[in-house]
PDB file of C-alpha atoms in Angstrom:
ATOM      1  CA  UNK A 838     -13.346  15.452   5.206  1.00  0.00           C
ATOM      2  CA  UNK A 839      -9.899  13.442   4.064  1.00  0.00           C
ATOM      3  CA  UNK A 840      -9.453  10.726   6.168  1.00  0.00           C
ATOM      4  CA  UNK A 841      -5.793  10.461   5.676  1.00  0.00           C
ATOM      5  CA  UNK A 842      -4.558  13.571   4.780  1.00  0.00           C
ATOM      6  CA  UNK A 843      -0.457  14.000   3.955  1.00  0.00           C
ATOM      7  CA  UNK A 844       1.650  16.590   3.860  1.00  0.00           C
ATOM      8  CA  UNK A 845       3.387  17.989   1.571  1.00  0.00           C
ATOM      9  CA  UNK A 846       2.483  16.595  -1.691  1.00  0.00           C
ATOM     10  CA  UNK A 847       5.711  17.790  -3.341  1.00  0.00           C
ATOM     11  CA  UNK A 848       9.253  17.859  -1.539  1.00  0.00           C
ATOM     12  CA  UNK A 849      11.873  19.049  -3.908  1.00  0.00           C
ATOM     13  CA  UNK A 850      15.176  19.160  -1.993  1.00  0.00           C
ATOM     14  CA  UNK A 851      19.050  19.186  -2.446  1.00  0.00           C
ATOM     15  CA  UNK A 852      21.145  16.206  -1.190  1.00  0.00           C
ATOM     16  CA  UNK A 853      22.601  16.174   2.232  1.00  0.00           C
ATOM     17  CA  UNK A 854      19.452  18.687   3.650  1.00  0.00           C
ATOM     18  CA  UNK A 855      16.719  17.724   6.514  1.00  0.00           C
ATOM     19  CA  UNK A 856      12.950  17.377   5.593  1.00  0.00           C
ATOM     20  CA  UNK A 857       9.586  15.982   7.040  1.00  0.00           C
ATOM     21  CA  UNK A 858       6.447  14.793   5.977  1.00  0.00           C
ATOM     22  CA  UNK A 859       3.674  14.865   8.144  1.00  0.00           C
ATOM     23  CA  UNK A 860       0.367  12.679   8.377  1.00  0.00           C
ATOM     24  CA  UNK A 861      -2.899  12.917   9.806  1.00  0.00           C
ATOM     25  CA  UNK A 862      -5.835  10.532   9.818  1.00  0.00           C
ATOM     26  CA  UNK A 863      -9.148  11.656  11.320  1.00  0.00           C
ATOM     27  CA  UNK A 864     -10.629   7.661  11.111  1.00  0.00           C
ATOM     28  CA  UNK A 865      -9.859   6.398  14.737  1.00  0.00           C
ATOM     29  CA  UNK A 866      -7.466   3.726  13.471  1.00  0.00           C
ATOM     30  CA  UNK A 867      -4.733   2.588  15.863  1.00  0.00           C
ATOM     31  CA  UNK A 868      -2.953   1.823  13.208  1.00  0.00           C
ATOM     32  CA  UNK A 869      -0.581   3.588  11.149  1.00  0.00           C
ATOM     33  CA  UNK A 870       1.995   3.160   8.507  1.00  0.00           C
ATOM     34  CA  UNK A 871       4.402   4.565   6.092  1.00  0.00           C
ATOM     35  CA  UNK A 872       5.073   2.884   2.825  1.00  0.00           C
ATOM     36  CA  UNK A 873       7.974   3.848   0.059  1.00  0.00           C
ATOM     37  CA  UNK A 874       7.032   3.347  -3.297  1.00  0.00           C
ATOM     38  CA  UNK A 875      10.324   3.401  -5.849  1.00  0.00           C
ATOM     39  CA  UNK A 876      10.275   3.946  -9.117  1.00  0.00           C
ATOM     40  CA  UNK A 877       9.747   0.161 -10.000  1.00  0.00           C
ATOM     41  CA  UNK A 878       6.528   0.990  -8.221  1.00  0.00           C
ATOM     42  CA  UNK A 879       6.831  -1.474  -5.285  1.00  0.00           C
ATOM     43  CA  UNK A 880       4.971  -0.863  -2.649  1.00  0.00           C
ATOM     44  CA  UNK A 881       7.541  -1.208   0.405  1.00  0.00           C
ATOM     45  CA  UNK A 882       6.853  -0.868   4.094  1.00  0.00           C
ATOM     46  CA  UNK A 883       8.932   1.495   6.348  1.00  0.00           C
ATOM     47  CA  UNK A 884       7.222   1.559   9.718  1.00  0.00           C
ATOM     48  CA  UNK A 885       4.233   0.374  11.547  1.00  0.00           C
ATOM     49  CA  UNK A 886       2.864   2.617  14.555  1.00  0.00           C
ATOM     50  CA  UNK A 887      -0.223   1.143  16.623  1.00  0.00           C
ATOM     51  CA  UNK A 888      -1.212   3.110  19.585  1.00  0.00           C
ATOM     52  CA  UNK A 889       1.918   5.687  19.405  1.00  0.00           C
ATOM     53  CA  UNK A 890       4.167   2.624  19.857  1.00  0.00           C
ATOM     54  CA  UNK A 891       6.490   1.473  17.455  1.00  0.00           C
ATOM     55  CA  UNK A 892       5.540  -2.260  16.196  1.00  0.00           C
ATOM     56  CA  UNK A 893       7.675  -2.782  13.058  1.00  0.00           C
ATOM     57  CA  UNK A 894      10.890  -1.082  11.629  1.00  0.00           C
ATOM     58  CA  UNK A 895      11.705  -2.456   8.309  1.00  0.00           C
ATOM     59  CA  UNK A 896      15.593  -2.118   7.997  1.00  0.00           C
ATOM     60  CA  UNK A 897      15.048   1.746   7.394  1.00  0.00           C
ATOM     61  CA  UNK A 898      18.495   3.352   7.621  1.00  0.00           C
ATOM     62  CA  UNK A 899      18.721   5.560  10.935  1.00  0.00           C
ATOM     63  CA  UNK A 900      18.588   9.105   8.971  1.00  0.00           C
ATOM     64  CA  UNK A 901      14.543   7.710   8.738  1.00  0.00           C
ATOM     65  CA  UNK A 902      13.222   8.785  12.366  1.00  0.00           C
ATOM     66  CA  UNK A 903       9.165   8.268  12.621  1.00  0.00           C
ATOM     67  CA  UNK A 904       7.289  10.312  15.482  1.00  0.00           C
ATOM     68  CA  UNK A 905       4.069   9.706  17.036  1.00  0.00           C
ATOM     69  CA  UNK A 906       2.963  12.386  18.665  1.00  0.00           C
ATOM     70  CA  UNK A 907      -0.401  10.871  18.911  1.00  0.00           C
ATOM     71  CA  UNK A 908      -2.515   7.896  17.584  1.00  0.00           C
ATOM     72  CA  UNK A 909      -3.810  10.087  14.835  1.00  0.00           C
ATOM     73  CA  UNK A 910      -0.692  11.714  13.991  1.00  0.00           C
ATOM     74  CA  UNK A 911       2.627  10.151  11.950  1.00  0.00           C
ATOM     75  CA  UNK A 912       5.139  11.973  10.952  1.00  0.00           C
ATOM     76  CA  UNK A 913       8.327  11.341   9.011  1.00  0.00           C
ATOM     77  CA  UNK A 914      11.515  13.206   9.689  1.00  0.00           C
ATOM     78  CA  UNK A 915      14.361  12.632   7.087  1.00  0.00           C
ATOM     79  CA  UNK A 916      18.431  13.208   8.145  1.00  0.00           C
ATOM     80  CA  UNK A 917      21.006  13.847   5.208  1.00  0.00           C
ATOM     81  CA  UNK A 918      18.649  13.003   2.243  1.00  0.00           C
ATOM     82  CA  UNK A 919      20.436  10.796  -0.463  1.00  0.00           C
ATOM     83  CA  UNK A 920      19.906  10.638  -4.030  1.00  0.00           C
ATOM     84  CA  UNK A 921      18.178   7.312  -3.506  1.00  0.00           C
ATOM     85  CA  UNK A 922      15.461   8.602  -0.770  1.00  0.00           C
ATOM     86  CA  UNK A 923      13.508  10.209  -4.323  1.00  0.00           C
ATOM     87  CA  UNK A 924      10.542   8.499  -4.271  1.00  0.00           C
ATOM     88  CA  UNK A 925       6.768   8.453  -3.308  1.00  0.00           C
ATOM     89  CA  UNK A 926       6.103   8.323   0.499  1.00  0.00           C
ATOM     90  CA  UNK A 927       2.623   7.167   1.208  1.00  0.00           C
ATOM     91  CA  UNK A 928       1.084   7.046   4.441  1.00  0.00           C
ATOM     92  CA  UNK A 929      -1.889   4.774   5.665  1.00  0.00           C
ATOM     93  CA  UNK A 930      -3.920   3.951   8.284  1.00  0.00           C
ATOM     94  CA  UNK A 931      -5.830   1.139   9.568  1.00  0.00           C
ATOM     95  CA  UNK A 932      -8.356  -0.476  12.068  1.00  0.00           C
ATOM     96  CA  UNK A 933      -7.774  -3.776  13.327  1.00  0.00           C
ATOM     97  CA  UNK A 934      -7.937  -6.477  10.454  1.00  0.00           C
ATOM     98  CA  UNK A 935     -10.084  -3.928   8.395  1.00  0.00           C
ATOM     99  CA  UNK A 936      -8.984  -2.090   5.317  1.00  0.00           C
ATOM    100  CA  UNK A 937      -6.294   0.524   5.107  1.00  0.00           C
ATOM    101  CA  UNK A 938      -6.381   4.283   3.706  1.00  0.00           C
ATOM    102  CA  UNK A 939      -3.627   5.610   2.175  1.00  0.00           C
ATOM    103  CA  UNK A 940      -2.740   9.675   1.788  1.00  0.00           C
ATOM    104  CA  UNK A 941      -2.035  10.983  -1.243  1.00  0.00           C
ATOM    105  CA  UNK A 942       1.241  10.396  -1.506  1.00  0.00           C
ATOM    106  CA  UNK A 943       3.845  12.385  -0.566  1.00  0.00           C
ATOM    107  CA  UNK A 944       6.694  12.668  -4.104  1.00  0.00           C
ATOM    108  CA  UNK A 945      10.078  13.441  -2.805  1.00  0.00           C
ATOM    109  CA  UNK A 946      12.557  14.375  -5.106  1.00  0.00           C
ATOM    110  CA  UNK A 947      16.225  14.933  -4.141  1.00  0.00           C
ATOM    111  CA  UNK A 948      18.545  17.008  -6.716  1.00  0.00           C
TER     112      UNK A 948
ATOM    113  CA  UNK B 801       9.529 -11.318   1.931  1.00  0.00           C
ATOM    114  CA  UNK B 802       7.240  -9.560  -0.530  1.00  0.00           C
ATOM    115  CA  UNK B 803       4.373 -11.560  -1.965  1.00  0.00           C
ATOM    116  CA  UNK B 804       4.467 -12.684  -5.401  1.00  0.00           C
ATOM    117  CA  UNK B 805       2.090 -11.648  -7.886  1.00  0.00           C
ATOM    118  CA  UNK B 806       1.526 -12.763 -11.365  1.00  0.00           C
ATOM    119  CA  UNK B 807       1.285 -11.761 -14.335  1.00  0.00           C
ATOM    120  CA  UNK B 808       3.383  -8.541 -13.758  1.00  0.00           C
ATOM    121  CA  UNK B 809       1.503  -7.142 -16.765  1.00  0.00           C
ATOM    122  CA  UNK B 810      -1.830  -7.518 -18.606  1.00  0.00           C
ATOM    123  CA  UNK B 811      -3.567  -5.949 -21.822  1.00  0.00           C
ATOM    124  CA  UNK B 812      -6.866  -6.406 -22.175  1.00  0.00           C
ATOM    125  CA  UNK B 813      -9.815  -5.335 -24.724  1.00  0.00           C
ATOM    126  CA  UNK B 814     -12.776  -3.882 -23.028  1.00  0.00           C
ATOM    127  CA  UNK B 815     -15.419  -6.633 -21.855  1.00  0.00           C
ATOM    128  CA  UNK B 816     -12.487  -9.358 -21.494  1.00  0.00           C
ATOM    129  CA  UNK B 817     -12.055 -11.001 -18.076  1.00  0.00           C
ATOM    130  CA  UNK B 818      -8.880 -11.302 -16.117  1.00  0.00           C
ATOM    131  CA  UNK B 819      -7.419 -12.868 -13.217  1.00  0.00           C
ATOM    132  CA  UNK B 820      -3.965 -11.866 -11.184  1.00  0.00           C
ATOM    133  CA  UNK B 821      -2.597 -14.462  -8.544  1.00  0.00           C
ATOM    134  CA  UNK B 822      -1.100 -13.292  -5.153  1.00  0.00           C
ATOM    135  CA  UNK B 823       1.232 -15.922  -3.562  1.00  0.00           C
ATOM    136  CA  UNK B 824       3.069 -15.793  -0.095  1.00  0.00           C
ATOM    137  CA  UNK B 825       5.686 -17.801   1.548  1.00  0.00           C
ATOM    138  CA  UNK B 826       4.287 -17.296   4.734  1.00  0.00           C
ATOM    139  CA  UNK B 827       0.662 -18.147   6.670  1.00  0.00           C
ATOM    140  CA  UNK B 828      -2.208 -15.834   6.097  1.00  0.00           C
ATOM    141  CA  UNK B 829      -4.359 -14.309   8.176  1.00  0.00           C
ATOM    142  CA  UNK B 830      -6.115 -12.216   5.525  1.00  0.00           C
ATOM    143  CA  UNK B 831      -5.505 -11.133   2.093  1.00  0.00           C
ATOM    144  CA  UNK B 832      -6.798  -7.393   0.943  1.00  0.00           C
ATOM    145  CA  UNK B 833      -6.356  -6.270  -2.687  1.00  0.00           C
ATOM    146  CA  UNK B 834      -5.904  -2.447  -3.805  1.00  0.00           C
ATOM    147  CA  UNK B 835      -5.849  -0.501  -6.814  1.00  0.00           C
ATOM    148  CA  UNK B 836      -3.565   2.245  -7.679  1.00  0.00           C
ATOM    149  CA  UNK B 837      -4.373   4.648 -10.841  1.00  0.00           C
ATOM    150  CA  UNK B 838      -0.948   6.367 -12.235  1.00  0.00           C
ATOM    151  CA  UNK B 839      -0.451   9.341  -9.669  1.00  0.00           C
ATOM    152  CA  UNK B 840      -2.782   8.475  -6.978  1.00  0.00           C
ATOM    153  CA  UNK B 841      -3.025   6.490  -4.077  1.00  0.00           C
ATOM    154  CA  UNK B 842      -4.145   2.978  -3.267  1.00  0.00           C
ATOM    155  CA  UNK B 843      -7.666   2.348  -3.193  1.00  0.00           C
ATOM    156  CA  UNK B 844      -9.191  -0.615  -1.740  1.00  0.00           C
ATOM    157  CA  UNK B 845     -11.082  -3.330  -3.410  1.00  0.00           C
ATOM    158  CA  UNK B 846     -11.380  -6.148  -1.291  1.00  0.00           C
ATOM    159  CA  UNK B 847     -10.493  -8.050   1.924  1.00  0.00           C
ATOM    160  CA  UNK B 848     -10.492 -11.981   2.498  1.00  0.00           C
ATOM    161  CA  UNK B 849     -10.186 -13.099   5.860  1.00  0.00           C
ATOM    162  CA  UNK B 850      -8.835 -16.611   6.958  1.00  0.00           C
ATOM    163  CA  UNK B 851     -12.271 -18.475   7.588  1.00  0.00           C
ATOM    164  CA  UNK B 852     -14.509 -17.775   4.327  1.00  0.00           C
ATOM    165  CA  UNK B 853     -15.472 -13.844   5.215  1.00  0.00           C
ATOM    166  CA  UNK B 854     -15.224 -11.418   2.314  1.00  0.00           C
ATOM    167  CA  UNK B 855     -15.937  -8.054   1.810  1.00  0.00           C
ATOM    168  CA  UNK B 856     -15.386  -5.149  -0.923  1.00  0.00           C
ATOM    169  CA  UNK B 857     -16.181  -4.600  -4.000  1.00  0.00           C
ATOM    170  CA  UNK B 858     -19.546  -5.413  -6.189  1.00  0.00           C
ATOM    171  CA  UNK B 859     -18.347  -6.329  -9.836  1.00  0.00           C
ATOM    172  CA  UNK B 860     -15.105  -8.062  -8.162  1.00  0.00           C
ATOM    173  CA  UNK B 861     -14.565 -10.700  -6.595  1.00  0.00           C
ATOM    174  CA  UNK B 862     -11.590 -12.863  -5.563  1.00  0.00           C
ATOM    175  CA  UNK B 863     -10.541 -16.429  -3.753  1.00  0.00           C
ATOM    176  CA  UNK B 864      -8.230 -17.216  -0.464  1.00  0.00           C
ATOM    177  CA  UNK B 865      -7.299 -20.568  -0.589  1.00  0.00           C
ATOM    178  CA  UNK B 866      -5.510 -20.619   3.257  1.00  0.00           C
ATOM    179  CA  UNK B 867      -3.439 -24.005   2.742  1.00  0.00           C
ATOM    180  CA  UNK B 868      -2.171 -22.710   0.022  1.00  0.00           C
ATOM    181  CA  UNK B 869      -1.421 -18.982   0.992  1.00  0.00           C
ATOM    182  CA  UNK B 870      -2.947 -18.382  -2.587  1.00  0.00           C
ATOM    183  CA  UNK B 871      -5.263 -15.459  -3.780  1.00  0.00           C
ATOM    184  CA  UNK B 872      -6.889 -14.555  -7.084  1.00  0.00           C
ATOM    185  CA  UNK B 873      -8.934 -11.547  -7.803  1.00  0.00           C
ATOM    186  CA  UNK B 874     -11.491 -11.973 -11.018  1.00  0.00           C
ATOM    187  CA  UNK B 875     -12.393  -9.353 -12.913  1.00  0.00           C
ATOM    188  CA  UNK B 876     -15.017 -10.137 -15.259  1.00  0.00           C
ATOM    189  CA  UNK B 877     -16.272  -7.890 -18.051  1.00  0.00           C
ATOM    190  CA  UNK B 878     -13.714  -5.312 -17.814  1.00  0.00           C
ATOM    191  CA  UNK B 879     -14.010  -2.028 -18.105  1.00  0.00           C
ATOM    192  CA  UNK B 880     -11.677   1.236 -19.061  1.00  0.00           C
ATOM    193  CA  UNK B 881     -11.807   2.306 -15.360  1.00  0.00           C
ATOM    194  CA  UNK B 882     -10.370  -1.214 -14.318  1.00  0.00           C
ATOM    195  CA  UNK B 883      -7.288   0.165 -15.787  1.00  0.00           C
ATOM    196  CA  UNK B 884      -4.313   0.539 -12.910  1.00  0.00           C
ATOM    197  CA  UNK B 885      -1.842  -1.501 -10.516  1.00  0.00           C
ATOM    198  CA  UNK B 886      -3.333  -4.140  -8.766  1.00  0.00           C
ATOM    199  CA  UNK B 887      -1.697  -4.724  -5.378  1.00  0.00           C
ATOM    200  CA  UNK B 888      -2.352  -7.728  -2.791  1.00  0.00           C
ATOM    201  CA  UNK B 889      -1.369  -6.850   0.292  1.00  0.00           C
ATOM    202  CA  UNK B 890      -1.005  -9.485   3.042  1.00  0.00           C
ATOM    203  CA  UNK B 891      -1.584  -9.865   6.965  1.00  0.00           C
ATOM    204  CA  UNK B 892       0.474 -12.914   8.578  1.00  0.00           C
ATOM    205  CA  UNK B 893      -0.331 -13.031  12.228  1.00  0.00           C
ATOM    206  CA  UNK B 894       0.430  -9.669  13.741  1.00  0.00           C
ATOM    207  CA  UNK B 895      -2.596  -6.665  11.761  1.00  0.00           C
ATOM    208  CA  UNK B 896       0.304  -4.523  12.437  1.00  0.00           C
ATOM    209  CA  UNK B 897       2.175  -5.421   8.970  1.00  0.00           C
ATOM    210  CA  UNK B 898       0.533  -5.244   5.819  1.00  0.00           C
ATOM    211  CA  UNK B 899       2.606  -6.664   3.278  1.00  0.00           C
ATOM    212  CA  UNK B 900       2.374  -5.646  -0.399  1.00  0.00           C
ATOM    213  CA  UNK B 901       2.956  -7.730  -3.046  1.00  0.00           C
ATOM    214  CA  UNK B 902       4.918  -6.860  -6.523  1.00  0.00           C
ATOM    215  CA  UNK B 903       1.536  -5.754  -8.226  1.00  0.00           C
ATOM    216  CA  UNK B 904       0.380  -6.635 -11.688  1.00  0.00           C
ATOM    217  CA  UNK B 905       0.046  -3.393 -14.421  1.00  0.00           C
ATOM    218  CA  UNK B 906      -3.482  -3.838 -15.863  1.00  0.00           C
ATOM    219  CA  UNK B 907      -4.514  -2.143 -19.220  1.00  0.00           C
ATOM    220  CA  UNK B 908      -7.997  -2.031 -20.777  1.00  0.00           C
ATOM    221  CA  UNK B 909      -8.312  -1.001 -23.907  1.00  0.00           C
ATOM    222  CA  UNK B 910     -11.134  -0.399 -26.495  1.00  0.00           C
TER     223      UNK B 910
END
């Protein structure tokens, strides 16, 4: 069983168009994240969910719009994609001050 | 702020040790340290928690010094498999943000 399981694992899309990525952990955690990893390979954080409530927002430009429908469940929904959105989208989950699993990554590419 | 981590990049010959420093501007709770091999996703190694407590990994092992917001992660006797990004990722106060620092590019090679 994947305990953080993403999807998709490939988004190829054309500027300006609407997408989501979708995340599911089957751990328990009440924890969850999403993390942006560019090119440069930095590892940045987006948003932080615990219990269905969001905790941090990391300057993510409004067309970014996390849902929670559930403490197991995180979801990304993506407005008017931009050239610069093309990157990795990991998700991640974690309990307490315990170790965090990350999905598989999610690679977004916008043409 | 994003921690700091140094050296960005490291070659090394198989059996050679290594050590890659995490530094933050801010108080630490805990530091955790991941691996990431080229197309996959993070993989943890280890977890240092403000009062001594450790736990991860067998062959590695790594320091928290608190007053210093400091880590290091040692790895001894390297191995082809250590190859990868190293990240430290760091918990100040609230276990809701985990932090990741720049990461360090390791190489083994024969």
């Amino acid at each position: 069983d994947t305990a953080v399981s993403q999807t998709p694992k490939y988004l190829v899309t054309q500027m300006g168009n609407d997408k989501s990525i979708k995340c599911e952990q089957n751990l328990g955690h009440d924890t969850m994240y999403w993390y942006k990893q560019d090119s440069k390979k930095f590892l940045k954080i987006m948003f932080s969910y615990n219990n269905k409530e969001l905790i941090i927002n990391e300057t993510v430009p409004n067309r970014f719009s996390p849902k929670s429908p559930d403490k197991a469940h995180l979801n990304l929904h993506i407005n008017s994609l931009e050239l610069g959105d093309s990157a990795v989208y990991f998700c991640a989950s974690k309990g307490g001050r315990a170790e965090a699993f990350f999905g598989q990554g999610t690679r977004l590419t916008v043409v | 702020q994003q921690p700091v981590q140094s050296p960005q990049a490291v070659i090394l010959r198989e059996g050679e040790d290594a050590v890659i420093n995490c530094s933050s501007s801010k108080a630490l709770y805990s530091v955790h340290w991941y691996r990431q091999k080229h197309g996959e996703a993070p993989v943890f190694l280890m977890i240092l928690l403000k009062g001594g407590e450790q736990k991860g990994h067998e062959k590695i092992s790594a320091s928290f010094n608190e007053k210093k917001q400091q880590s290091s992660l040692y790895l001894t006797a390297s191995q082809l498999s250590y190859s990868g990004t190293y990240f430290c990722g760091t918990e100040a106060g609230t276990a809701s943000k985990l932090t990741f620092g720049t990461g360090t590019r390791l190489q083994v090679t024969l």
